[in-house]
Amino acid sequence: MKYYRLLQTLAVFLFGTTAINAQPYDFQNTKLKDDKRVELFIKHLTLEEKMMWLSPMMGTPRLGMPVLSCYEGLHGLALGGPSRNNGVITVDGKEVPNDLPTTIFPQAYGMGSTWDPSLIQRIGEIEAEEVRWYAQGTKARRKGLVVFAPNADLARDPRWGRTEESFGEDPFLTAQLSVAMVKGLQGDDPRYWKTAALMKHFLANSNEDGRDSTSSNFDERLFREYYSYPFYKGITEGGSRAFMASYNSWNGIPMCVHPCLDEITRQEWGNNGIICTDGGAYAMLVNAHHYYPDFPTAAAGVVKAGTSQFLDRYQPYLKEAVEKGLVTEADIDKVIRGNIFVALKLGLLDDGCPYAEIGKDSTAMPPYEREEVKQFVREVTAKSIVLLKNANQTLPIKGVKKIAVVGPYADKIIYDWYSGTAPYENTILKAMQEAGKAYGIEILYAPDNQMGRAEALAREADMVLVCTGNHPYGTDRTWKVCPVPSDGREANDRHSLQLPDEDEIRRIYAVNPNTVLVLVSSFPYTINWSKEHLPAILHVTHCSQEQGHGVTDVLFGRVNPAGRTTQTWVKDILDLPPMMDYDIRHGRTYMYFDKEVLFPFGYGLSYTRFEYGDAKILKQDKQKVYVSVPVRNVGACDGEEVVQLYAHYPDSKVEHPRRQLRAFERVSIPQGETREVVLEIDKNDLSYWDEAAHAFVQESGRVCLEIGASSADIRTEIDYYPKKQK
């Protein structure tokens, strides 16, 4: 690897380009089909070069192709990778790794709460612009065009430490948002991609404790209908040609060598691109899973399974595997085709890529400094906020002269493990102080209640905002250490769902009942006391550079909240099945959970009210059913409603979930007006996986289509009868 970096650096110094050979090659003929060009390129490679193509450092300078790596990008570009390992910033008074500035959006969990694919696609577009800006400019030490995003995993359990990285628990919603993110990252050019979207983590990777050796066990129906569905859609509809295999096993076989990688994702779904291991997963095949006796055998197993990139030290072991005949050069040729195809789509084999000039003009304004980008982050943040409670119209704020802003996250933006570093930070306190000047309100502040200082401010204030939640690092940067049981992150599951500061909130409430909870968190909590007693609660996730403006826009009514929960908020941790039970039919997600909940899936309040009329089926064609429903804003202000359509099968002889999300639309409706909302249902989504037939089978009987404001708030329904299949 050092050899290739040296060549690349030398080429730039001597020729001002990474292209060492200016002569044309046969694979540069753009009139040839992609597969043919990839085949011709491989013929020019030595065996050593071919083995190098199994790393994330894609490129061959000898053939005029620069060496480029990859970036993390869950909610904005993270140039330094996990934990931002370029440069230094100060977090909680300590120096921690950092990188160059990029636009930072709310965590993926918050992005999911927007229920708005168009917003998510635009996020991907902005991120892709910054990827090209840094990869093709001169500032970033690390350069790449493959982006590790979106996370298409499903948050089946709120104890999962990486809940913050997921769009939620529902496969349909997660699929729609994943498709949107992929399209945004890859762009709309018919020939080239702006970046390559590499989805994480295939498959069923939603426990952190023991993830290096545990097995997620469930049948093929759940594989098809639940766990793999967002990845399937990301490939077949979004156009992604890359994903990362997870650490865990599925039914006893580690994912990075599972036969389904080739048999299903490549042969059935058409992923002719990258499949990479997770970081360190190759070594875990020997040291944790004990699936192979040694590293050369494991290296051969990875290649033969169709996994095309190692995020691990593999070269000496793969070389030994070749020498011992455990894997052949032809095996390597077969698997690296996908990596080279991705490079081709990124324009690395050509001179005519329309994205090739981004970042090369040193006088141009960086994307993260553009005012329209900053305003868009503010919009996304406000739209991600979920209003969980609002008794007696406590919000929006009105008629108060003094507000106490208290809590650990009132004046602090906390980055998570996969975050980049924003060019600026607008905290809740800073935004409240701006609003205070505009509305003539005095803003008081205390970071905590030590020596009763938050209570003292609460006594003299008309309203209190308590800004608290989790710490995305678990309050400790030591790997696999989360001192607070209800905190979680990568490598650490949560062991409590209770909000640690709820007792402090009770003390503040005792001196000022007009206390509003601004829950800044990466996942749900069992805030039963707060829900019962506090007049208002809203939820926002970490990381957004515009967190403060987003929150205050909602608090003061400049934005009417319409965010929705993407996960079932349970009342008690004891209501959950065992963590390692991956059969969601045993009581997981809104589809199978049968106990009373704190907040249901799809839930969120507004400052206005919406009434639903009778639904009707407008039309249907071979592929889709179109259902319309009139929704009227009967409240006191303009607002947005997230209209949700669920399906269930009352006459089916096959076991189905109680209801399944099958369409949704976030729609803006002015006060007093009615919108005819049209929801499109793909008929393929009204089918189930028949293991005996090894195929999806469409229900032939009645399908009840339920439409409403959440999974627990159905306003109207209509029966649909599928046409009999000939």
XYZ file of C-alpha atoms in Angstrom:
726
model
C 0.000 0.000 0.000
C 2.870 2.380 0.808
C 4.314 1.627 -2.631
C 1.150 2.792 -4.381
C 0.845 5.901 -2.248
C 4.448 6.736 -3.128
C 3.714 6.297 -6.827
C 0.623 8.461 -6.558
C 2.498 11.233 -4.761
C 5.363 11.058 -7.268
C 2.945 11.314 -10.187
C 1.338 14.431 -8.770
C 4.758 16.008 -8.163
C 6.094 15.239 -11.646
C 3.010 15.549 -13.816
C 0.365 17.346 -11.733
C -1.850 14.275 -12.026
C -2.173 10.817 -10.536
C -2.157 9.370 -14.048
C 1.324 7.929 -14.590
C 0.624 6.501 -18.048
C -0.909 8.944 -20.504
C -1.186 6.317 -23.248
C -4.677 4.968 -23.979
C -5.691 1.491 -22.841
C -8.320 -0.768 -24.335
C -10.455 -0.522 -21.179
C -10.708 3.266 -21.722
C -12.974 2.744 -24.726
C -16.277 4.157 -23.462
C -18.182 2.586 -26.356
C -17.656 -0.835 -24.829
C -20.083 -2.291 -22.306
C -19.158 -1.922 -18.647
C -18.590 -5.651 -18.128
C -16.208 -5.774 -21.080
C -14.244 -2.769 -19.844
C -13.882 -4.332 -16.405
C -12.696 -7.588 -17.965
C -10.092 -5.748 -20.061
C -8.867 -3.799 -17.037
C -8.331 -6.996 -15.040
C -6.164 -8.418 -17.834
C -3.698 -5.580 -17.308
C -3.278 -6.312 -13.579
C -0.555 -8.365 -11.977
C -1.522 -10.853 -9.285
C -0.124 -8.510 -6.635
C -2.233 -5.649 -8.001
C -5.299 -7.862 -8.052
C -4.816 -8.687 -4.393
C -4.480 -4.965 -3.641
C -7.921 -4.452 -5.202
C -9.332 -6.498 -2.335
C -8.621 -3.588 0.002
C -10.706 -0.387 0.328
C -7.781 1.467 -1.318
C -9.102 1.222 -4.867
C -6.875 2.208 -7.767
C -3.863 1.310 -9.884
C -1.604 4.307 -10.588
C 0.417 2.307 -13.112
C -2.690 2.237 -15.298
C -3.579 5.853 -14.731
C -6.131 5.277 -11.961
C -5.678 7.194 -8.690
C -5.843 5.349 -5.387
C -8.940 6.411 -3.427
C -10.355 5.112 -0.187
C -13.709 5.505 1.557
C -15.540 7.817 3.960
C -18.145 7.360 6.659
C -21.304 9.322 5.924
C -24.326 8.403 8.056
C -25.514 11.975 8.591
C -22.857 14.045 6.923
C -19.361 13.406 5.659
C -16.878 12.163 8.290
C -13.498 12.621 6.662
C -11.522 10.900 9.381
C -13.631 7.781 9.723
C -14.908 6.503 13.082
C -14.171 8.930 15.912
C -12.913 11.575 13.461
C -9.203 10.832 13.603
C -7.695 13.896 11.891
C -6.756 16.965 13.931
C -8.002 17.882 17.408
C -11.056 19.504 18.987
C -12.185 19.841 22.594
C -15.165 17.824 23.824
C -16.195 17.936 27.479
C -12.908 19.688 28.268
C -10.777 16.994 26.638
C -8.842 16.990 23.393
C -10.318 14.430 21.015
C -9.806 13.501 17.340
C -11.295 15.747 14.698
C -11.299 16.352 10.962
C -11.886 19.171 8.505
C -15.359 20.757 8.576
C -18.331 19.224 6.788
C -22.070 19.780 6.937
C -23.490 17.777 9.843
C -27.157 16.801 9.986
C -29.104 15.171 12.834
C -28.252 11.550 13.557
C -29.789 9.001 11.210
C -32.410 8.250 13.864
C -33.481 11.892 13.634
C -33.326 11.900 9.847
C -35.730 8.970 9.949
C -38.110 10.963 12.141
C -38.718 13.381 9.259
C -40.579 10.650 7.338
C -39.557 12.604 4.244
C -37.613 10.814 1.466
C -37.165 14.059 -0.495
C -35.282 15.602 2.447
C -33.132 12.500 2.836
C -32.257 12.514 -0.862
C -31.219 16.158 -0.630
C -29.027 15.312 2.379
C -27.316 12.686 0.230
C -26.799 15.208 -2.573
C -25.134 17.730 -0.250
C -22.941 15.053 1.270
C -21.886 13.779 -2.150
C -20.913 17.299 -3.188
C -18.649 17.574 -0.142
C -17.167 14.137 -0.780
C -16.094 15.179 -4.261
C -14.970 18.562 -2.908
C -12.522 16.948 -0.497
C -11.571 13.893 -2.545
C -10.629 15.949 -5.593
C -9.338 19.033 -3.804
C -6.099 19.348 -1.898
C -7.165 19.836 1.729
C -8.068 16.366 2.974
C -5.318 13.957 3.906
C -7.654 11.030 3.311
C -9.507 10.866 -0.011
C -12.331 8.595 -1.092
C -15.455 8.331 -3.237
C -17.084 5.302 -1.605
C -19.372 6.462 1.210
C -20.411 4.121 4.023
C -24.092 5.081 4.079
C -26.956 4.643 4.547
C -27.356 2.271 7.476
C -30.142 -0.038 6.341
C -30.186 -2.013 9.600
C -33.443 -2.235 11.510
C -33.739 -1.067 15.115
C -35.783 -4.035 16.326
C -34.941 -3.330 19.996
C -34.392 0.032 21.754
C -31.567 -1.509 23.796
C -29.418 -1.817 20.689
C -26.392 0.437 21.166
C -26.348 1.543 17.532
C -30.002 2.551 17.372
C -28.749 6.074 16.593
C -27.439 4.849 13.217
C -30.743 3.409 12.035
C -33.795 4.986 10.409
C -36.013 2.907 12.712
C -37.714 -0.423 13.308
C -39.898 -0.652 10.210
C -38.565 -2.245 7.000
C -40.770 -0.245 4.628
C -39.920 3.173 6.087
C -36.239 2.266 6.343
C -36.254 1.025 2.760
C -37.839 4.209 1.418
C -35.362 6.426 3.235
C -32.408 4.204 2.305
C -33.378 4.353 -1.369
C -33.610 8.139 -1.132
C -30.189 8.409 0.526
C -28.601 6.151 -2.096
C -30.067 8.208 -4.927
C -28.845 11.424 -3.343
C -25.324 10.106 -2.842
C -24.996 8.606 -6.302
C -26.631 11.409 -8.293
C -28.782 11.383 -11.401
C -26.218 11.208 -14.197
C -27.153 8.298 -16.503
C -23.572 7.047 -16.761
C -21.583 8.082 -13.670
C -22.079 8.204 -9.915
C -21.195 11.213 -7.812
C -20.234 8.828 -5.000
C -20.844 5.132 -4.375
C -23.316 4.433 -1.557
C -22.181 1.452 0.516
C -25.003 0.308 2.815
C -24.358 -1.068 6.308
C -24.583 -3.732 7.873
C -25.876 -6.826 6.109
C -27.559 -8.477 8.047
C -29.539 -8.537 11.330
C -26.787 -6.755 13.230
C -28.712 -5.285 16.168
C -26.905 -6.448 19.260
C -23.530 -5.026 20.279
C -22.706 -7.194 23.269
C -21.047 -10.293 21.823
C -21.558 -9.157 18.238
C -18.198 -10.638 17.177
C -19.367 -14.189 17.805
C -23.157 -14.298 18.188
C -25.670 -15.683 15.732
C -28.919 -13.960 14.756
C -31.341 -16.819 14.236
C -34.598 -16.608 12.258
C -36.270 -18.157 9.230
C -36.109 -17.169 5.582
C -39.481 -15.451 5.678
C -38.208 -12.917 8.205
C -35.040 -12.617 6.146
C -37.043 -11.690 3.054
C -39.852 -9.632 4.584
C -38.011 -7.899 7.410
C -34.250 -7.954 7.885
C -33.067 -7.859 4.257
C -35.901 -5.792 2.789
C -34.198 -2.346 3.062
C -31.015 -3.729 1.476
C -33.034 -5.374 -1.288
C -34.745 -2.073 -2.085
C -31.484 -0.138 -1.782
C -30.017 -2.334 -4.515
C -32.994 -2.903 -6.807
C -34.614 0.541 -6.544
C -31.937 2.837 -5.156
C -29.172 1.566 -7.397
C -26.606 0.864 -4.691
C -23.983 -1.617 -5.738
C -22.163 -1.909 -2.445
C -22.782 -3.019 1.109
C -20.922 -4.117 4.203
C -21.384 -7.570 5.697
C -21.964 -7.532 9.448
C -19.963 -9.099 12.282
C -22.595 -11.576 13.416
C -23.707 -14.895 12.002
C -27.105 -15.706 10.548
C -28.216 -19.159 11.630
C -24.672 -20.152 12.514
C -22.766 -18.879 9.458
C -20.764 -15.622 9.758
C -22.231 -13.012 7.456
C -19.051 -12.091 5.601
C -18.840 -15.656 4.266
C -22.545 -16.500 4.154
C -23.771 -18.186 0.937
C -26.626 -15.659 0.708
C -24.115 -12.962 -0.276
C -23.625 -14.573 -3.655
C -26.782 -16.633 -4.053
C -29.235 -13.861 -3.130
C -27.633 -10.423 -3.181
C -25.533 -10.975 -6.295
C -27.410 -13.545 -8.340
C -31.003 -12.581 -7.435
C -30.789 -8.877 -6.638
C -28.014 -7.910 -9.032
C -25.362 -6.446 -6.722
C -22.463 -6.607 -9.157
C -20.381 -4.254 -7.025
C -18.639 -4.238 -3.653
C -19.295 -6.483 -0.676
C -16.880 -5.660 2.137
C -16.239 -7.102 5.548
C -16.806 -4.918 8.571
C -13.637 -3.647 10.228
C -11.877 -6.595 11.854
C -14.530 -9.117 10.812
C -12.034 -11.200 8.850
C -9.945 -11.855 11.974
C -13.106 -12.632 13.947
C -13.744 -15.598 11.634
C -10.787 -17.270 13.345
C -10.571 -15.628 16.772
C -14.234 -15.164 17.714
C -16.507 -17.276 15.528
C -13.892 -20.057 15.271
C -15.336 -20.779 11.850
C -11.937 -21.375 10.208
C -8.804 -22.947 11.717
C -6.384 -20.264 10.489
C -6.116 -16.962 8.616
C -5.106 -18.294 5.152
C -8.124 -20.606 5.132
C -10.326 -17.737 6.276
C -8.964 -15.448 3.537
C -9.809 -18.071 0.933
C -13.275 -18.471 2.423
C -13.963 -14.738 2.251
C -12.991 -14.517 -1.418
C -14.896 -17.627 -2.442
C -18.024 -16.363 -0.676
C -18.085 -13.320 -2.959
C -16.869 -10.775 -0.411
C -14.650 -8.433 -2.376
C -13.026 -6.152 0.193
C -11.227 -6.776 3.472
C -11.370 -4.036 6.099
C -8.563 -5.859 7.839
C -4.922 -6.887 7.414
C -5.240 -9.734 4.941
C -2.416 -9.536 2.339
C 0.128 -12.009 3.775
C -2.584 -14.555 4.560
C -4.200 -14.266 1.131
C -0.793 -14.666 -0.493
C -0.237 -17.805 1.560
C -3.708 -19.059 0.593
C -2.813 -18.638 -3.099
C 0.510 -20.392 -2.642
C -1.212 -23.324 -0.903
C -3.885 -23.582 -3.595
C -6.714 -22.677 -1.186
C -7.820 -19.934 -3.572
C -6.922 -19.295 -7.213
C -6.146 -16.213 -9.246
C -9.377 -16.883 -11.134
C -11.274 -16.695 -7.817
C -9.691 -13.307 -7.176
C -10.477 -12.145 -10.722
C -14.122 -13.031 -10.191
C -14.530 -11.182 -6.914
C -12.655 -7.961 -7.768
C -14.851 -7.362 -10.819
C -17.392 -5.669 -8.582
C -14.836 -3.304 -7.060
C -13.566 -2.274 -10.481
C -17.138 -1.828 -11.716
C -17.736 0.655 -8.885
C -14.537 2.493 -9.842
C -15.788 2.609 -13.424
C -19.131 4.089 -12.342
C -17.249 6.725 -10.337
C -15.458 7.787 -13.515
C -12.015 6.659 -12.384
C -11.284 4.927 -15.685
C -12.383 7.894 -17.811
C -11.742 11.570 -18.414
C -15.355 12.570 -19.051
C -16.967 12.244 -15.622
C -19.234 15.311 -15.060
C -18.284 15.411 -11.364
C -14.525 15.404 -11.921
C -14.015 19.164 -11.504
C -15.753 19.559 -8.137
C -13.298 20.851 -5.550
C -10.535 21.763 -7.980
C -11.298 25.494 -7.958
C -9.544 26.678 -4.815
C -11.341 30.040 -4.978
C -14.861 28.564 -4.908
C -16.916 28.623 -1.710
C -16.894 25.218 0.049
C -20.317 23.528 0.138
C -20.459 23.649 3.944
C -20.134 27.448 3.920
C -23.058 28.049 1.567
C -25.986 29.798 3.211
C -28.600 27.628 1.470
C -26.934 24.534 2.909
C -26.974 25.975 6.439
C -30.647 26.873 6.104
C -31.426 23.403 4.806
C -29.782 21.788 7.840
C -31.937 24.028 10.011
C -35.040 22.913 8.117
C -34.140 19.227 8.405
C -33.474 19.583 12.131
C -36.827 21.242 12.781
C -38.606 18.643 10.671
C -36.908 15.832 12.604
C -38.313 16.982 15.948
C -41.106 14.868 17.429
C -43.561 16.602 19.748
C -44.409 13.815 22.202
C -46.704 15.752 24.543
C -48.284 19.209 24.583
C -50.938 19.555 27.278
C -53.009 22.733 27.454
C -51.191 24.220 24.458
C -48.022 24.779 26.488
C -46.203 25.129 23.183
C -45.558 27.153 21.153
C -44.075 29.494 23.756
C -46.162 32.557 24.424
C -46.878 35.005 27.225
C -43.683 34.418 29.205
C -41.052 36.921 30.264
C -38.359 34.699 31.739
C -37.224 31.197 30.685
C -34.677 29.022 32.498
C -32.694 26.825 30.095
C -31.001 24.031 32.037
C -29.372 20.668 31.493
C -26.182 19.099 30.097
C -27.170 19.498 26.428
C -28.498 23.042 26.599
C -25.219 24.544 25.420
C -23.385 21.617 23.866
C -23.476 19.779 20.531
C -22.209 16.230 21.058
C -20.887 14.274 18.089
C -21.360 10.539 17.796
C -18.867 7.870 16.763
C -19.500 8.298 13.010
C -19.877 12.064 12.894
C -17.746 14.556 11.095
C -17.140 17.959 12.625
C -19.455 20.834 11.743
C -18.104 24.206 10.583
C -20.068 25.860 13.408
C -22.420 24.871 16.239
C -25.729 26.480 17.106
C -26.707 25.179 20.540
C -30.149 25.350 22.145
C -28.978 27.991 24.606
C -27.460 30.151 21.887
C -30.635 29.956 19.792
C -32.815 30.640 22.835
C -30.755 33.742 23.602
C -31.278 34.918 20.018
C -35.011 34.270 20.320
C -35.092 35.945 23.729
C -33.788 39.165 22.212
C -36.335 38.963 19.394
C -39.326 38.280 21.675
C -38.252 40.300 24.718
C -37.714 37.249 26.942
C -34.965 36.973 29.551
C -33.012 33.712 29.244
C -31.413 32.161 32.345
C -28.979 29.237 32.168
C -27.553 26.479 34.360
C -25.756 23.417 32.969
C -26.888 21.215 35.876
C -28.588 21.200 39.266
C -25.481 21.095 41.409
C -26.107 22.913 44.678
C -29.692 23.390 43.505
C -28.796 26.059 40.945
C -31.235 24.799 38.281
C -34.016 24.728 40.884
C -33.130 28.283 41.922
C -33.501 29.491 38.345
C -36.715 27.495 37.942
C -38.259 29.347 40.902
C -37.817 32.733 39.290
C -38.659 31.694 35.698
C -42.045 31.526 33.991
C -40.981 28.400 32.099
C -38.157 25.867 32.338
C -36.573 23.974 29.433
C -34.695 20.889 30.620
C -32.295 19.719 27.882
C -31.043 16.250 28.712
C -30.676 12.763 27.263
C -27.832 10.372 26.460
C -24.165 10.899 25.724
C -23.352 9.356 22.306
C -19.953 8.181 23.554
C -21.434 6.780 26.742
C -19.644 9.584 28.644
C -16.390 7.667 28.191
C -14.207 7.306 25.107
C -12.878 3.942 26.241
C -13.985 1.210 23.857
C -16.706 -1.056 25.266
C -17.267 1.182 28.289
C -20.559 2.954 28.987
C -20.623 3.919 32.677
C -24.296 4.966 32.441
C -26.422 1.795 31.916
C -28.967 3.578 29.697
C -26.267 4.919 27.345
C -25.223 2.926 24.299
C -23.065 3.129 21.191
C -21.104 0.828 18.910
C -19.842 -2.181 20.916
C -22.144 -1.293 23.846
C -25.789 -2.250 24.217
C -28.020 -0.402 26.667
C -28.861 -2.134 29.940
C -31.496 0.335 31.061
C -34.162 2.430 29.353
C -34.610 4.853 32.244
C -33.651 8.495 31.834
C -30.918 9.160 34.439
C -31.942 12.794 34.935
C -35.635 12.123 35.525
C -35.222 12.571 39.292
C -33.640 15.966 38.666
C -36.543 16.823 36.381
C -38.921 15.912 39.205
C -37.115 18.301 41.541
C -37.331 21.136 39.017
C -40.983 20.392 38.300
C -41.718 20.556 42.036
C -40.719 24.236 42.095
C -42.037 25.085 38.599
C -44.713 22.883 37.014
C -44.330 24.756 33.715
C -41.355 22.556 32.869
C -40.760 21.359 29.304
C -38.489 18.400 28.549
C -36.299 18.741 25.475
C -35.093 15.163 25.166
C -31.813 15.170 23.217
C -31.191 11.508 22.602
C -30.209 8.785 20.168
C -32.995 6.403 21.173
C -36.194 6.027 23.276
C -36.509 6.144 27.043
C -39.160 4.833 29.442
C -40.059 8.355 30.603
C -43.320 7.321 32.265
C -43.186 9.952 35.032
C -42.349 12.735 32.589
C -45.161 11.769 30.252
C -47.671 11.736 33.104
C -46.636 15.008 34.750
C -44.776 17.366 32.415
C -46.928 19.623 30.248
C -44.766 19.251 27.124
C -42.045 16.940 25.776
C -40.204 17.050 22.479
C -37.487 14.806 21.092
C -34.472 15.742 18.971
C -31.336 13.736 18.213
C -27.705 14.731 18.616
C -25.110 16.143 16.226
C -26.900 18.672 14.011
C -24.952 21.892 13.586
C -28.348 23.652 13.658
C -29.738 21.825 16.688
C -30.479 25.072 18.510
C -32.298 26.806 15.677
C -34.231 23.636 14.865
C -35.438 23.308 18.457
C -36.301 26.984 18.924
C -38.081 27.129 15.563
C -40.452 24.504 16.966
C -40.634 25.910 20.498
C -41.706 29.343 19.246
C -43.980 28.052 16.501
C -41.949 29.269 13.550
C -42.137 25.627 12.459
C -45.143 23.482 13.278
C -43.693 20.092 14.333
C -44.532 17.033 12.250
C -41.755 14.573 13.096
C -42.884 11.040 13.856
C -41.442 8.243 15.964
C -39.691 5.538 13.984
C -39.616 3.053 16.835
C -42.044 1.800 19.462
C -41.378 3.524 22.803
C -42.117 0.852 25.404
C -43.211 1.607 28.962
C -41.011 -0.970 30.655
C -37.837 -2.801 29.721
C -39.495 -5.966 31.054
C -41.988 -5.742 28.180
C -39.234 -6.627 25.715
C -38.297 -10.181 24.668
C -34.744 -11.408 25.357
C -32.162 -9.367 23.452
C -30.899 -12.291 21.365
C -34.358 -13.388 20.247
C -34.347 -12.249 16.617
C -37.777 -13.689 15.826
C -39.732 -10.413 15.946
C -42.996 -12.397 15.997
C -42.314 -12.981 19.692
C -43.316 -9.412 20.505
C -41.085 -6.896 18.751
C -41.902 -3.708 16.836
C -45.367 -2.261 16.353
C -46.158 -5.211 14.082
C -46.095 -7.742 16.936
C -45.830 -5.825 20.227
C -49.024 -6.528 22.202
C -48.498 -4.530 25.411
C -49.405 -0.963 26.267
C -46.853 1.479 24.882
C -45.530 4.855 25.941
C -45.524 6.225 22.380
C -46.484 4.113 19.343
C -44.654 3.837 16.048
C -45.461 6.723 13.703
C -46.582 9.014 16.538
C -46.080 12.766 16.747
C -48.183 15.793 17.696
C -48.814 19.095 15.933
C -49.900 22.607 16.916
C -52.916 22.153 14.684
C -55.474 19.371 14.108
C -56.246 17.304 11.036
C -59.445 15.505 10.095
C -59.535 12.594 7.665
C -62.332 11.921 5.223
C -63.293 8.612 3.644
C -60.585 6.793 1.731
C -61.199 5.494 -1.761
C -59.307 3.482 -4.321
C -58.636 5.778 -7.258
C -57.244 3.210 -9.646
C -54.837 0.362 -10.022
C -52.494 -0.879 -12.697
C -50.300 -3.956 -13.005
C -47.821 -2.637 -10.482
C -49.606 -0.290 -8.080
C -52.803 0.524 -6.220
C -53.613 4.217 -5.738
C -55.600 5.210 -2.658
C -56.757 8.753 -1.944
C -57.939 10.320 1.286
C -59.016 13.922 1.966
C -57.187 15.486 4.925
C -58.384 18.828 6.303
C -56.494 21.184 8.589
C -59.155 22.192 11.121
C -56.804 23.820 13.612
C -55.487 27.295 14.200
C -52.355 27.335 12.038
C -50.695 25.887 8.958
C -49.051 22.524 9.426
C -47.764 19.272 7.993
C -49.334 15.866 8.479
C -47.669 12.506 7.928
C -50.424 10.402 6.412
C -49.687 6.709 6.975
C -51.232 3.668 5.306
C -51.045 0.231 6.895
C -52.202 -3.124 5.577
C -53.508 -6.182 7.349
C -55.075 -9.385 6.100
C -58.178 -10.337 8.109
C -59.146 -13.352 5.987
C -55.698 -14.823 5.392
C -54.839 -18.343 6.450
C -51.205 -17.271 6.667
C -49.854 -15.574 9.785
C -49.179 -11.883 9.161
C -48.204 -8.918 11.338
C -51.135 -7.097 12.921
C -50.455 -4.265 10.515
C -47.643 -3.252 8.180
C -46.734 0.183 6.879
C -47.202 0.179 3.115
C -47.306 3.864 2.124
C -46.886 7.298 3.679
C -46.772 10.940 2.651
C -45.662 14.042 4.533
C -47.947 16.777 3.245
C -48.260 20.505 3.983
C -51.824 21.714 4.540
C -52.663 25.396 5.191
C -55.122 26.279 7.935
C -58.702 25.637 6.901
C -57.794 23.853 3.673
C -58.175 20.263 2.489
C -55.649 18.225 0.546
C -56.489 15.092 -1.396
C -53.567 12.859 -0.426
C -52.771 10.072 -2.890
C -50.873 7.068 -1.537
C -49.218 4.615 -3.909
C -49.000 0.962 -2.854
C -46.728 -1.422 -4.681
C -48.667 -4.668 -5.134
C -45.492 -6.611 -4.415
C -45.705 -5.207 -0.884
C -49.062 -6.947 -0.417
C -47.430 -10.357 -0.657
C -45.659 -12.713 1.718
C -42.697 -15.056 1.404
C -43.761 -18.653 0.896
C -40.852 -20.827 1.956
C -42.274 -23.920 0.246
C -42.580 -22.087 -3.081
C -39.382 -20.138 -2.398
C -41.085 -17.037 -3.746
C -43.258 -14.093 -2.796
C -46.951 -14.959 -3.083
C -49.622 -12.289 -3.300
C -52.617 -12.571 -1.018
C -55.755 -13.373 -2.988
C -58.255 -12.454 -0.274
C -59.349 -9.188 1.275
C -56.705 -6.682 2.274
C -57.725 -4.039 4.782
C -55.991 -0.732 4.082
C -55.912 1.439 7.213
C -55.035 5.120 7.008
C -54.248 7.424 9.883
C -51.850 9.580 11.865
C -49.866 6.729 13.477
C -49.840 2.946 13.788
C -52.210 3.366 16.768
C -54.358 6.187 15.355
C -56.266 4.846 12.367
C -58.802 7.359 11.026
C -60.274 5.603 8.000
C -60.001 2.287 6.206
C -61.012 0.633 2.990
C -61.001 -2.945 1.703
C -58.977 -3.894 -1.330
C -59.413 -7.138 -3.261
C -56.397 -8.159 -5.347
C -57.167 -9.392 -8.806
C -56.709 -13.110 -9.190
C -53.406 -14.067 -10.702
C -53.695 -15.905 -13.996
